Every structure is written in C-alpha cells, then in structure tokens.
Coordinates of C-alpha atoms in Angstrom, one line a residue:
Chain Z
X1 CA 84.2 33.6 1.3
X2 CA 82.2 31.6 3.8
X3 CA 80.6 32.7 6.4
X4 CA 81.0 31.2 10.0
X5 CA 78.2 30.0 11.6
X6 CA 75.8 32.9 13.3
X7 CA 75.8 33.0 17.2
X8 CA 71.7 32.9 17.7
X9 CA 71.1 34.4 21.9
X10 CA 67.5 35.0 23.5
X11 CA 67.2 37.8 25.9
X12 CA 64.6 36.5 28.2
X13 CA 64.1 40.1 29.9
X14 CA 63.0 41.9 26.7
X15 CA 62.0 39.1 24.7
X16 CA 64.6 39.4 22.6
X17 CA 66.0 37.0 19.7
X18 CA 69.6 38.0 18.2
X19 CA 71.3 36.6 15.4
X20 CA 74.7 37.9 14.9
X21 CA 76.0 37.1 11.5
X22 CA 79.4 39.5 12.2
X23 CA 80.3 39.6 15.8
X24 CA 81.4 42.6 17.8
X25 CA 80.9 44.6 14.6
X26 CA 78.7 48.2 14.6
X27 CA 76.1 48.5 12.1
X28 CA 73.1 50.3 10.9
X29 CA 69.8 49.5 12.4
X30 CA 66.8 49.2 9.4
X31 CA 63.6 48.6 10.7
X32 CA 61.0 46.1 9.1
X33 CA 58.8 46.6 11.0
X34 CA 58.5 47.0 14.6
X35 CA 59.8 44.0 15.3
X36 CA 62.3 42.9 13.5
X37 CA 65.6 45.2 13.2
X38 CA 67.5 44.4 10.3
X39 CA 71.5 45.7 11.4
X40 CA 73.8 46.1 7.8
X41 CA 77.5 47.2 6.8
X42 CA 75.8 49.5 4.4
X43 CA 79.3 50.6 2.6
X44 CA 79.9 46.9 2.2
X45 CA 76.3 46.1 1.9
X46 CA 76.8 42.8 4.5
X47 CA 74.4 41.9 6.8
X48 CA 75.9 42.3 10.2
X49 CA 72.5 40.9 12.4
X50 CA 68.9 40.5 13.3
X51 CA 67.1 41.0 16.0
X52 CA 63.2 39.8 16.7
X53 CA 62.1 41.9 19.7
X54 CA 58.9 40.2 21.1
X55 CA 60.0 37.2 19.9
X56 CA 58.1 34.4 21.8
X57 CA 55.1 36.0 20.3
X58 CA 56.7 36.2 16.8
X59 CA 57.7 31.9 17.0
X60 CA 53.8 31.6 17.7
X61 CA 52.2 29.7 14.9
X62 CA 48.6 30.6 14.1
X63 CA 45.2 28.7 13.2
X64 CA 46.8 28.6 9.6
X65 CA 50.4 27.5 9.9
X66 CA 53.2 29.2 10.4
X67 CA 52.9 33.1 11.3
X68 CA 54.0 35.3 8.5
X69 CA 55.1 38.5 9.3
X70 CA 54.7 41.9 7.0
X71 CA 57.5 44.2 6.6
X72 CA 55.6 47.4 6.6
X73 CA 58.7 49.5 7.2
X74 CA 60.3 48.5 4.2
X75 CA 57.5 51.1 2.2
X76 CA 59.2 54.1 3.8
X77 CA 62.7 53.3 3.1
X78 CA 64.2 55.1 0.3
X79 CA 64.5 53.5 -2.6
X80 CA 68.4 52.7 -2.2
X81 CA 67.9 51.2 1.1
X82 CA 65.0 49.5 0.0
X83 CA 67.2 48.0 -2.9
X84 CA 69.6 47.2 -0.5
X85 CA 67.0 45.2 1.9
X86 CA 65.5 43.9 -0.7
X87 CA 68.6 42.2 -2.1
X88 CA 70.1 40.9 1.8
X89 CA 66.8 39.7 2.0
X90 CA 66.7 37.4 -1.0
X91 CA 70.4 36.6 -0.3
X92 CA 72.0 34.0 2.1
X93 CA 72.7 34.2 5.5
X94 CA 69.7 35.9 5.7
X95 CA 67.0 33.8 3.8
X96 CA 67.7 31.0 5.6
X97 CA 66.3 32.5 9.2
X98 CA 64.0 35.5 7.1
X99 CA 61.8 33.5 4.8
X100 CA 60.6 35.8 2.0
X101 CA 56.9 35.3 1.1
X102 CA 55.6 37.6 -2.1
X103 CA 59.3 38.9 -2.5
X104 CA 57.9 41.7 -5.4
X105 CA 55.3 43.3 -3.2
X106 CA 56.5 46.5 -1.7
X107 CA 55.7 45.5 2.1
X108 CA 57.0 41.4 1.4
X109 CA 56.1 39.2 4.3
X110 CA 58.6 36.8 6.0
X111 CA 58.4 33.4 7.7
X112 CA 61.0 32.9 10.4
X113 CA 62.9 30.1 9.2
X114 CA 62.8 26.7 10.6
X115 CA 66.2 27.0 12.6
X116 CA 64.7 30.3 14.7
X117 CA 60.9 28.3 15.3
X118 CA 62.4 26.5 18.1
X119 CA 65.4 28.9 19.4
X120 CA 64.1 28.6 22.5
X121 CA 64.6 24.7 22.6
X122 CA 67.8 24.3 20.4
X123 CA 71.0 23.3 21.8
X124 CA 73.2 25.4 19.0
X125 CA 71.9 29.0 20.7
X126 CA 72.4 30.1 23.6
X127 CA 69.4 31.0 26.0
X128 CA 70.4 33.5 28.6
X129 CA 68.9 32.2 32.1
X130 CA 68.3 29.4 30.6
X131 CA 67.3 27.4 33.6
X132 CA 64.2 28.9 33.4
X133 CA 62.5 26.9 30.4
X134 CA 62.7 23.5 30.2
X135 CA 62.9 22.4 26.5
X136 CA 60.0 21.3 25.0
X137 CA 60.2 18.0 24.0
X138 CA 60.9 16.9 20.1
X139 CA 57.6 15.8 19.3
X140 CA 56.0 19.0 20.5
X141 CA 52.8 19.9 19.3
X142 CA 51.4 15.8 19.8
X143 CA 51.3 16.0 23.5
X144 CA 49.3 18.7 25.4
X145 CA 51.7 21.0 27.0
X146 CA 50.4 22.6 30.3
X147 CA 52.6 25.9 31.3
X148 CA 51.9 26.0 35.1
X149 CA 52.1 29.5 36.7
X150 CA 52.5 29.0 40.3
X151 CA 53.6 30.7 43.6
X152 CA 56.6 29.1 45.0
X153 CA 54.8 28.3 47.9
X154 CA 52.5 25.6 46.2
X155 CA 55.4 23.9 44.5
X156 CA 54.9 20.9 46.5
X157 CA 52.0 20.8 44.9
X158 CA 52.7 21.4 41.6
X159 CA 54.7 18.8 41.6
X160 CA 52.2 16.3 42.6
X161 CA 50.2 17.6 39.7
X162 CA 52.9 17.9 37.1
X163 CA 53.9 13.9 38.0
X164 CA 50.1 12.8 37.7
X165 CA 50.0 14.5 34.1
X166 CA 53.1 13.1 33.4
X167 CA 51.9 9.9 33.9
X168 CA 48.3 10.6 31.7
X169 CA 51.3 12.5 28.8
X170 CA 50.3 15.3 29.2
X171 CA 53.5 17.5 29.5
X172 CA 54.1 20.7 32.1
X173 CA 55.9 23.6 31.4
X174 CA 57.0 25.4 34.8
X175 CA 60.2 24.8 36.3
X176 CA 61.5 28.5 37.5
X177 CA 58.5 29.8 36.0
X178 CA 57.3 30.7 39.5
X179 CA 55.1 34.8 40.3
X180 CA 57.2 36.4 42.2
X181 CA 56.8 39.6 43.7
X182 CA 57.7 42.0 40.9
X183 CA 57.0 39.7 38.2
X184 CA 54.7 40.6 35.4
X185 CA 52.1 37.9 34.9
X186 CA 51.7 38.8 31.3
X187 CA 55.3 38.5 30.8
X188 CA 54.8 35.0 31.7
X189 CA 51.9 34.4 29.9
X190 CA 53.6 35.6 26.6
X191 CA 56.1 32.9 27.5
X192 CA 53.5 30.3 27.9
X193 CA 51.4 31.4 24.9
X194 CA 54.3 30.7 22.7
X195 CA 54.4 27.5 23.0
X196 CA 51.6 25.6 24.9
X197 CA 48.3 24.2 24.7
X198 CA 47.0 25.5 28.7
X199 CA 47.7 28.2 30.5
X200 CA 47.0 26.8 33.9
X201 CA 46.9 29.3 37.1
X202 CA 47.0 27.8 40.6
X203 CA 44.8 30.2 42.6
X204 CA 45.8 30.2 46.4
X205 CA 46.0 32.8 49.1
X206 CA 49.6 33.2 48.3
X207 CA 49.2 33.8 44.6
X208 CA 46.5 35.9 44.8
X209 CA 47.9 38.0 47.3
X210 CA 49.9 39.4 44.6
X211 CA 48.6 42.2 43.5
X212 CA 50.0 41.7 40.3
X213 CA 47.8 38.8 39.9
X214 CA 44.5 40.5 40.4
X215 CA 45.5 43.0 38.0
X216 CA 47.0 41.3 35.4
X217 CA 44.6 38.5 35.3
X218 CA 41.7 40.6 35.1
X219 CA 43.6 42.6 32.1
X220 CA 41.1 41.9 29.2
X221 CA 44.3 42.0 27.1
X222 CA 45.2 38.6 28.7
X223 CA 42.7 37.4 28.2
X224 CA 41.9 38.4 25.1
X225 CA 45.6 37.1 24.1
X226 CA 44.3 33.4 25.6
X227 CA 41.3 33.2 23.8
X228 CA 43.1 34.6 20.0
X229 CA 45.8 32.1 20.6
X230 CA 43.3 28.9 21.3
X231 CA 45.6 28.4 24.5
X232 CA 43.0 27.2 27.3
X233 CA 42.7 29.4 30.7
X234 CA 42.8 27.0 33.4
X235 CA 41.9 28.1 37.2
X236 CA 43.2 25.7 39.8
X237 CA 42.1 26.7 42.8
X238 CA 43.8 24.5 45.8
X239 CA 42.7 26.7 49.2
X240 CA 40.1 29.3 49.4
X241 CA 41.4 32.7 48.6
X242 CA 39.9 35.3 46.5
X243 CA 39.6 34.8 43.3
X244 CA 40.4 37.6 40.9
X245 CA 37.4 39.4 38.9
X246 CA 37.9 38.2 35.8
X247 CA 38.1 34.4 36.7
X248 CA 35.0 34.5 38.7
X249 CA 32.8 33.2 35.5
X250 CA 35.6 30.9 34.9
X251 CA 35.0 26.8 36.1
X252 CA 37.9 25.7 38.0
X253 CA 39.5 22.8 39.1
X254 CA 38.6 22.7 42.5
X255 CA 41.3 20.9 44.5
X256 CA 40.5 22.4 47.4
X257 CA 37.5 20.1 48.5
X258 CA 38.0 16.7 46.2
X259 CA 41.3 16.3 44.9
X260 CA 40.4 12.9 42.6
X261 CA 37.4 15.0 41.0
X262 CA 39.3 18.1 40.5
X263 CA 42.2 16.1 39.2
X264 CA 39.3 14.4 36.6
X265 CA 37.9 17.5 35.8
X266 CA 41.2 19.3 34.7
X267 CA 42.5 16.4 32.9
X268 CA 38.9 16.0 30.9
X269 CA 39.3 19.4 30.3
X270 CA 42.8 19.2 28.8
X271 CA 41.9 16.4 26.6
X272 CA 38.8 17.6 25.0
X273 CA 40.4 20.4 24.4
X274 CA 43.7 19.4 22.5
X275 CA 41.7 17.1 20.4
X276 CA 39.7 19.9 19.0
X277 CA 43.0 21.7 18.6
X278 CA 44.6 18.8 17.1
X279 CA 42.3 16.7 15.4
X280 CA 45.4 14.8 13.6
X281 CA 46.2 13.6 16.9
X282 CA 44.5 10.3 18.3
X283 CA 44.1 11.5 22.2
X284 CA 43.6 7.9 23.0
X285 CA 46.9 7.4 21.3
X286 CA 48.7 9.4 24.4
X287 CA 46.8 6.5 26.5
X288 CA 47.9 4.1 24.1
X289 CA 44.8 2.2 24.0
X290 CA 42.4 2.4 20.4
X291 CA 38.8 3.0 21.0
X292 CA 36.0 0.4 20.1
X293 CA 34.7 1.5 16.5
X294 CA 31.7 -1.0 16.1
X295 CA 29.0 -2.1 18.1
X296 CA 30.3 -5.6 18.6
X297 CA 33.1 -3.7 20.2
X298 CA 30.7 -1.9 22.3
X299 CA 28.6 -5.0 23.2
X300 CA 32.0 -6.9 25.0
X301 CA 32.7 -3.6 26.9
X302 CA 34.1 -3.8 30.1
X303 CA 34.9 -1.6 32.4
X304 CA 38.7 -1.0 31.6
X305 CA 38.0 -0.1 28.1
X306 CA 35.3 2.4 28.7
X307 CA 38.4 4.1 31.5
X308 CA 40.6 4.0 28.4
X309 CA 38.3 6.2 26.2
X310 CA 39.3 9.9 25.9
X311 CA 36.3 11.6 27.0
X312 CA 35.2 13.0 23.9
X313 CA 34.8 9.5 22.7
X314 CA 33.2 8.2 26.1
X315 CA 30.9 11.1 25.2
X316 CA 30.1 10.3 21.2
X317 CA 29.8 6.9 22.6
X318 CA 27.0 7.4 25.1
X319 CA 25.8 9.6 22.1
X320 CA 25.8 6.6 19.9
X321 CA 23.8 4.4 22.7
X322 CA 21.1 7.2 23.2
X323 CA 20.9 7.5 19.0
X324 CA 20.5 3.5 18.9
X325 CA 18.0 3.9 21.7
X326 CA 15.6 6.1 19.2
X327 CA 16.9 10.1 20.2
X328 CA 18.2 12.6 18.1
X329 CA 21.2 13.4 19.9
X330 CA 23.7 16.7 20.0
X331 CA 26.7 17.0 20.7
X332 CA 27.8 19.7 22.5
X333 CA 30.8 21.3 21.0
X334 CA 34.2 20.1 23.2
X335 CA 35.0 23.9 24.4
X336 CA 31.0 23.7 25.6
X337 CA 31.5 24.6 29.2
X338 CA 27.2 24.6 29.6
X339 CA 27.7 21.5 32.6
X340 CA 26.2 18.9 29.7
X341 CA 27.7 17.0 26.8
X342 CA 25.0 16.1 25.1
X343 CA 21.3 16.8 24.0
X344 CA 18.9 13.9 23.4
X345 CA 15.5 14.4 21.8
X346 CA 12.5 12.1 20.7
X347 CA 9.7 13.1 19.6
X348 CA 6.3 12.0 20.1
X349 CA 5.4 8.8 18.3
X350 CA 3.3 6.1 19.2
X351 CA -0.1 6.9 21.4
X352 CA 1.0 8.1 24.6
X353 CA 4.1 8.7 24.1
X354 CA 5.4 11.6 25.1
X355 CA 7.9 14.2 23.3
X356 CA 10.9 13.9 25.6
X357 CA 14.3 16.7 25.9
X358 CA 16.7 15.1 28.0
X359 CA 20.6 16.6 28.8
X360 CA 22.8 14.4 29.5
X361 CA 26.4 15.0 31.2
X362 CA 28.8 12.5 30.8
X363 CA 31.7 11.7 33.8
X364 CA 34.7 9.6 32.6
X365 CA 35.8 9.4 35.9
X366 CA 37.5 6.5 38.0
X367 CA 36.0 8.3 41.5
X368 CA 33.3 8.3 42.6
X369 CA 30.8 10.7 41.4
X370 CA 29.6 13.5 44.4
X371 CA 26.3 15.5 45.2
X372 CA 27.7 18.4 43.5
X373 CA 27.4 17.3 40.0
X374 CA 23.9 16.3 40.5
X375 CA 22.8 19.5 41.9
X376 CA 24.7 21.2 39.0
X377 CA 23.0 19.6 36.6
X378 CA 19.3 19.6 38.5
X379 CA 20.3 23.8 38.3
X380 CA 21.2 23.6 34.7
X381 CA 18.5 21.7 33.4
X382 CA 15.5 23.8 35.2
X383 CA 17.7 26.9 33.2
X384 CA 17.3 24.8 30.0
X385 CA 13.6 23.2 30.6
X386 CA 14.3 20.2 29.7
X387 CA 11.8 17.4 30.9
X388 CA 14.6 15.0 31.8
X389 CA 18.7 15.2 32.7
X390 CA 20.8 12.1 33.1
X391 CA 24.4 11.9 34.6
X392 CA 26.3 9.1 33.1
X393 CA 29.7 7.6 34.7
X394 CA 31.9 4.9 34.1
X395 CA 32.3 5.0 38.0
X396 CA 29.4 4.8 40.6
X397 CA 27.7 7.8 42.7
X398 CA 28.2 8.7 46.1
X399 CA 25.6 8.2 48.6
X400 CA 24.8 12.1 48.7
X401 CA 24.8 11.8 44.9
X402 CA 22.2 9.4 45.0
X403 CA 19.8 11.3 47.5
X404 CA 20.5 14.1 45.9
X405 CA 19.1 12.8 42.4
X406 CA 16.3 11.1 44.0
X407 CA 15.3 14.8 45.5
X408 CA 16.5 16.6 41.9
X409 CA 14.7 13.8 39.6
X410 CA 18.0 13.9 38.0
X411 CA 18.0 10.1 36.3
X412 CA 21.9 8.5 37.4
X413 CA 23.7 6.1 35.3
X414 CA 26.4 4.1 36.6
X415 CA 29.2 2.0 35.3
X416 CA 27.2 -1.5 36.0
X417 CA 23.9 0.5 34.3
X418 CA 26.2 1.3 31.3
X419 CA 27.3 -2.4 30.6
X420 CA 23.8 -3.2 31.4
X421 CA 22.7 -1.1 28.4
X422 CA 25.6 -1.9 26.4
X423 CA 24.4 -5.9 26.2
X424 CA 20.6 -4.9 25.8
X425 CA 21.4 -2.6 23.2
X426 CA 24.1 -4.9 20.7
X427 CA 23.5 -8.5 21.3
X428 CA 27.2 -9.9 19.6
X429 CA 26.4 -11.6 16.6
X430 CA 28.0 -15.6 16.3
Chain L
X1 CA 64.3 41.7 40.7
X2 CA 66.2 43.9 38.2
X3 CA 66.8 47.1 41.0
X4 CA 70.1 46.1 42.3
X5 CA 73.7 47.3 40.1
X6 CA 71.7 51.2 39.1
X7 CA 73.8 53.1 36.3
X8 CA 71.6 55.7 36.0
X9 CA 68.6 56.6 36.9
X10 CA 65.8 59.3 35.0
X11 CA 62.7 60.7 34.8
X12 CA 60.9 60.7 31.0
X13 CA 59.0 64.0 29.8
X14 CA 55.6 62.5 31.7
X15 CA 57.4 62.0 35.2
X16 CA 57.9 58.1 34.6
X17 CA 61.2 57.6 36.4
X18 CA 63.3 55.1 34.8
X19 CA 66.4 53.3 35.4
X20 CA 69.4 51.6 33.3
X21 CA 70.9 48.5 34.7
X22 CA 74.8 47.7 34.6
X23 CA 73.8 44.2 33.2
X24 CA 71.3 45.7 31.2
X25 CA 74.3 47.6 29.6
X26 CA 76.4 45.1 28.4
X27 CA 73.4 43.4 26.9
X28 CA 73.1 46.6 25.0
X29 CA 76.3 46.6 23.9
X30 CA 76.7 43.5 22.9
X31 CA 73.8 42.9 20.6
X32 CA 74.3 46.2 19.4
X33 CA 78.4 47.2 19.6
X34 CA 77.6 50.6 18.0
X35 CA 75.3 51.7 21.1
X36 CA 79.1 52.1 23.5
X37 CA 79.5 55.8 22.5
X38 CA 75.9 56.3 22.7
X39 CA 75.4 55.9 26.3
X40 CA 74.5 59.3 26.7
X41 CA 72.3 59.2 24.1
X42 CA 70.5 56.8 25.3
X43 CA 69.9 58.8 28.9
X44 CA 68.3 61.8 27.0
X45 CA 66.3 59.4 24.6
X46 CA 64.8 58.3 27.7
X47 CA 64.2 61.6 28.9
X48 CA 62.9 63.5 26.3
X49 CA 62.3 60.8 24.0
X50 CA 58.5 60.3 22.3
X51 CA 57.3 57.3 23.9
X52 CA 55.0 54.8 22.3
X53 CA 53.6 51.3 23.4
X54 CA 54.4 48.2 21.8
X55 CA 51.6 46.8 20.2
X56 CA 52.1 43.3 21.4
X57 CA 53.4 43.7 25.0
X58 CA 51.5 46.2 26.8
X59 CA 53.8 46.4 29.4
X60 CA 57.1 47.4 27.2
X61 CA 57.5 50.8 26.1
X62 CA 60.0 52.7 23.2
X63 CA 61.4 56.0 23.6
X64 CA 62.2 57.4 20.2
X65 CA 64.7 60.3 19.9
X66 CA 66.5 62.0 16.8
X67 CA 70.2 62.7 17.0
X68 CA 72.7 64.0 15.0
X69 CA 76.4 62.2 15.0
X70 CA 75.1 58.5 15.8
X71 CA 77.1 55.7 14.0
X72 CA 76.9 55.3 11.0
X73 CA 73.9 56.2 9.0
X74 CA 71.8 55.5 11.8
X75 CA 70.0 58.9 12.8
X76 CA 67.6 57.7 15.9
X77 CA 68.1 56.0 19.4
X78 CA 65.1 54.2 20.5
X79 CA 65.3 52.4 24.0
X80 CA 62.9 49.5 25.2
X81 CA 61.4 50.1 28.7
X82 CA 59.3 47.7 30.7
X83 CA 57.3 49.2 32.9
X84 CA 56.5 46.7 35.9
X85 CA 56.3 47.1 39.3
X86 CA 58.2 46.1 43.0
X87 CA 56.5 45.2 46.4
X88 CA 57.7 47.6 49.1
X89 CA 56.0 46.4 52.3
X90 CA 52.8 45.4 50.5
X91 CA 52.4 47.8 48.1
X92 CA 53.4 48.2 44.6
X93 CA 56.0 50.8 43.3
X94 CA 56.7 51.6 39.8
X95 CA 59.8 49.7 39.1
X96 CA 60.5 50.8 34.8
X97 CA 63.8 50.4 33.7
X98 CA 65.6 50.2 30.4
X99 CA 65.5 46.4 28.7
X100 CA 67.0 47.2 25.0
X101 CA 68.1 50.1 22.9
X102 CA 69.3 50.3 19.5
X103 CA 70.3 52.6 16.5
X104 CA 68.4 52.8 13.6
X105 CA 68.3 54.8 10.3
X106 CA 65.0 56.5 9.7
X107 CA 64.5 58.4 6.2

C-alpha cells in the first residue's frame, strides 16, 4: 500500500509544526518528549501524525550542525509502547521527517529530517498567515539575514534601511513582522532566532512606548536566548526615546544624529560578525570584489579597493602595515566591542627609543569621520593607558574631528595618509 | 489580537483567567480530530489542570489533567496557553488564552 503524500501545516500562534500522515483520523498522542507528540493507530500500529510544538526553536541549528533532539519520554513508556515507537520510528513515513540517531539507546535522539529544516520556507506545506514571513532565500545561511522588529510607525524607515542592505546583500527579514500592541516580543524573537544572523530592534518613542518592549527586552531570558544562539542584538535607535534597561550597555546604531555613520556602523557591525560566524564564507564575496593578498597588491592601492575590503580585512590590513612598520600587533577579536580593533606594541630598542602601546581603531567608512569617534577613543585610551591611539579611515575627518584630536593627542590617519604609507612601506618590485 | 470570536472563557486553580477562541477550536480539531468530544475536557483541564511552563517559551504554559473515557488509549488532556497581554487605554491586561491541546497516553 502507498501512502499519499503527508499534508505538513505551521501554526504560527503556538509554534506549531504538523505533519499528518492520515488525515481527519483520531489517534493516540505519545509523547517524546515535550516537544514532539508522536499520534498512532495503535490497534493497527500506523502512524497517524507528528507534531513539533516550539518548532522554530526546534529547526534551529547549533554551533555543531544540525540540532538533535533526545526522546526522554520514550524511557517511561511501557515496554509495548516503547516497542511500538521504537519500530514507527525506524520505519517509513516517519524516518524520513524523524531522523533516528543511536536507535538502541533507550532515550534515541532524532534529527528533523531535511524536508521539515525549512517548513517554514517550502512551497509543498502550508504556512497559516503566511504573509507574515517572507521566505528565506535558497542560499540561506551565505548571506547575513537581518530580522528587523519594528513599530509600524517607522516602516518608512525601515524600508530605507532594508533597500540599503539589500544593496550591500545583506538580506532583511520583517515584512508583517511589526510590535504591536499585544504582541509578545519574545514571540518574535523566537521567530527571528530561528533563522537569522541579527536580531535588529529599532528603538523610537513609538516602540518603546510599548510596555511590552521594556519588559521583554530587559528579560535576561532574551537575551540570554541571543547570546546562546550567536544571533547579534542590534539597537537602532532613530529619535530619542528611552531606551530600555537592558540595552543601555548595549552600542547602537545611532541614526538619530548621523545617518551615513550609523548606517556604517551597523553595516561594519553585521559583517564582522557573519564572518566570524561563517568563516566558509568570503564577506568580500557578497561585495564581489577579492581582497589584495600580497604587498605588491597593497603598494598599488587606491582608494576604491581599500572601500571594497570587508572590514575585518581593512582591519588585518592596517594590522599588517603597523607589523611591517616594526609593532607587535593584536587583533582584537571581531565581536570586540572595546571602541578599538587593534593593539600595536614596540618595545624599546635602539638608545632613546621609547617602549610605545598604541590602540588603534580602524573606520572603513565612505563619510566622513566626526568628533565623536575621536573623543571616544581619547576616553578609551586614558581607560587603557596607552601612550598613543590612532584612528585610521579610508575616508577623511571632519573639521571638529580634527580639533578634537589636536586637543585629545589622538594621532588621525586619513585615506590620502594611508596610500601615503602604503607606497613608503612596499615599493613594487619591476 | 486574538480576543475577538470568545467560546469560553475560565479561570485556572491560581485565578489566571483564560479564554478559548472559535478559531482556536478548529485548529484544535483539526490537528488533533479526536479532541471534538473533548471540548469539555478541555474547559476543566484548564481549570483545574496542573500547570507547568515550557521550558523553551516562557511565555506558553500546559495544563495537564487526567481523565477517564478519552479516545482511545489516551488517558490525559494537556492544553497549551500563552500567556500575553492587551493594551486597554495604556495599560496592560492579562490577555491568556488557549493556543493548542491534545490527547496523550501517559503510563
């Protein structure tokens, strides 16, 4: 006898996967484990159904692949039932969604098979209010995907934001995905986690208003959940409103005063981060452009090339310049939010020369880099006692950045500086 | 906003009140065809049921209850509540109501 194809439905309310193997027919319900419900024709020893409650946490993968799943009810079914499990388990329909891992152990583990990972995406089930997801694209997991929580209210700028990612491929997650009053934040958040890289929050008086916000944000669950997942908290803050507790340490985007920096900032941010994620993944691949890998490279820099870099290599390249130069340098590690990328150190060596610490903060920017970043890093490197702290752009400095190093004795590199120690430092050879 | 289209509404053995949707019904039913006859069931689960939080959604909690006469070999009810909240003119009221329930065979 074969079986007709199962009908595969996501509840979106409760989280809820189903796969119906016998439609419209009763069964009974044996639990695996909390989450998953196993529903059998026991007399005729069919499986009639799954059903995955929590599932978008379930479809998360972990650090080490995909998530297995124990079946720690099976140890306190009796030993019939068990049997009975045991056997559906091993047996098709149900293998092919349940993936048995150490079958003989009394508490197996499963893998959800490869036709559930993506339920939420695949044409062949049916998502109830579906028009709330839009489907992740095939070659998810080699693009960063942003999932963009936002009042309704900012949507005009959202948009702005999601079409300037777009453009950098960088992908965004929102569409319906809006907090509305009544909404549960961590709902969404479980939604997001399941499949993206950044969990990104726009913070503005209407957002924050909720009080569902302030609570749930400052849940250490949440953020607990964030950080155990690898998925990147990302304020955006785009007018002043308060900003809740547990964000306060938090750096944000900050659109509210300089759009082009904050826009920087959060994409820097993105990239570093999915590269550490995803070191299989060539960031400057999503720009399209390869990164010099020699010093001959380095020495016919111009300025279009050093744009091109993803900032982790603009970084490891300044590194490399500094390490020519005669420092022990230090990376900081990518998800280092300390305001500097890298430390630079000599010691003393020849007769008056002097042992020298020196942190350096690196700005792939296109802008223009303001006052604020220079007093930032004048704070950060009295906190750090360091004898010397460079900012290094592939742009320029505004006026109030340059007075305000002069004051700070913060040393400023530029974009014409950089090429300028680029030539010194690799003449080409013939 | 899941308020509107009330089947029932109750209070669970720590004063929680909690409601049961008409949509939320036929999804019940439908994923779980043996729940029909168990409506009622499902009310006193609710009720009087032992409640326990999920351990990966905070916000969602099962009310387990023992009957006798469910379908099949299936011996306990356990219903899903989320427990969220409404805005009634700027402040939040509990708004729980009943996502899921099922039959299951315990023993």
């Amino acid at each position: 006898m074969t079986m007709k194809e199962p009908q595969i439905r996501y509840d979106e309310l409760s989280d809820t996967l189903y796969v119906v193997f016998v439609p419209g027919e009763s069964a009974t319900g044996i639990e695996l484990n909390g989450h998953v419900l196993l529903r059998v024709d026991k007399l005729s020893r069919r499986p009639i159904g799954i059903v995955l409650f929590d599932y978008s946490i379930l479809v998360q993968p972990t650090e080490l692949g995909t998530r297995r799943i124990a079946l720690t009810g099976m140890e306190r079914l009796p030993p019939a039932t068990r049997e009975l499990v045991t056997t559906i388990l091993r047996s098709a329909p149900v293998c092919d969604y349940l993936v048995t891992r150490e079958p003989d152990s009394i508490a197996p583990e499963v893998e959800l098979g490869r036709r559930l990972m993506f339920a939420g995406a695949s044409p062949e089930i049916e998502r109830r209010d579906s028009s709330s997801v839009r489907d992740v694209p095939k070659d998810g997991g080699r693009r960063p995907l942003i999932f963009i929580c936002h009042s309704s209210s900012d949507k005009p700028f959202v948009r702005q934001l999601v079409k300037r990612l777009s453009a950098e491929k960088v992908d965004s997650w929102l569409d319906e995905i809006q907090i509305r009053v009544g909404d549960s934040i961590h709902g969404k958040i479980n939604e997001g986690l399941s499949r993206s890289d950044f969990f990104a929050i726009v913070l503005s008086k209407s957002s924050v208003q909720s009080r569902w916000v302030q609570e749930e944000l400052s849940s250490a669950s949440t953020m607990e959940k964030l950080s155990r997942k690898g998925v990147l908290l990302l304020p955006v803050l785009i007018e002043e409103c308060e900003i809740p507790p547990l964000l306060l340490d938090r750096r944000y985007a900050n659109f509210k005063d300089d759009q082009e920096s904050a826009y920087q900032e959060l994409l820097d941010a993105i990239l570093h981060h999915f590269e550490q994620r995803h070191p299989e993944v060539n960031v400057d691949s999503l720009r399209g452009v390869e990164p010099p890998k020699n010093a001959d490279a380095r020495a016919i820099i111009d300025p279009e090339v050093l744009m091109s870099m993803a900032p982790r290599h603009f970084e490891e390249f300044v590194a490399q310049l500094l390490s020519d130069a005669g420092y022990a340098v230090q990376l900081a590690p990518i998800t280092h939010d300390g305001g500097y990328d890298i430390i630079a150190s000599r010691e003393a060596g020849f007769p008056g020369l002097k042992p020298e610490k020196m942190l350096v903060q690196c700005k792939r920017w296109k802008n223009p880099v303001g006052a604020t970043h220079v007093r930032e890093l004048a704070g950060i490197r009295m906190i750090a006692r360091t004898s010397r702290a460079a900012l290094v752009t592939t742009s320029r400095f505004t006026r109030d950045a340059k007075t305000a190093a002069e004051h700070s004795g913060i040393d400023l590199v530029d974009v014409d500086d950089l090429l300028d120690w680029v030539r010194k430092a690799h003449v080409p050879r013939s | 906003m899941m308020s509107a289209g009330r089947r029932w509404d109750v209070q669970d053995a720590h004063g929680n009140p909690v409601y049961l949707t008409e949509e939320r019904w036929e999804h019940i039913v439908e994923g779980h065809p043996e729940m029909a006859a168990h409506e009622h069931q499902l009310r006193e689960a609710v009720r009087l049921g032992v409640r326990s939080q999920d351990s990966l959604n905070p916000q969602k909690f099962r009310y387990l209850r023992a009957f006798r006469s469910l379908w099949g070999d299936n011996t306990h009810l356990e219903a899903v509540v989320l427990f969220r909240f409404e805005e009634d003119e700027g402040r939040p009221v509990a708004n729980n109501y009943v996502v899921t329930a099922y039959l299951k065979e315990i023993g």
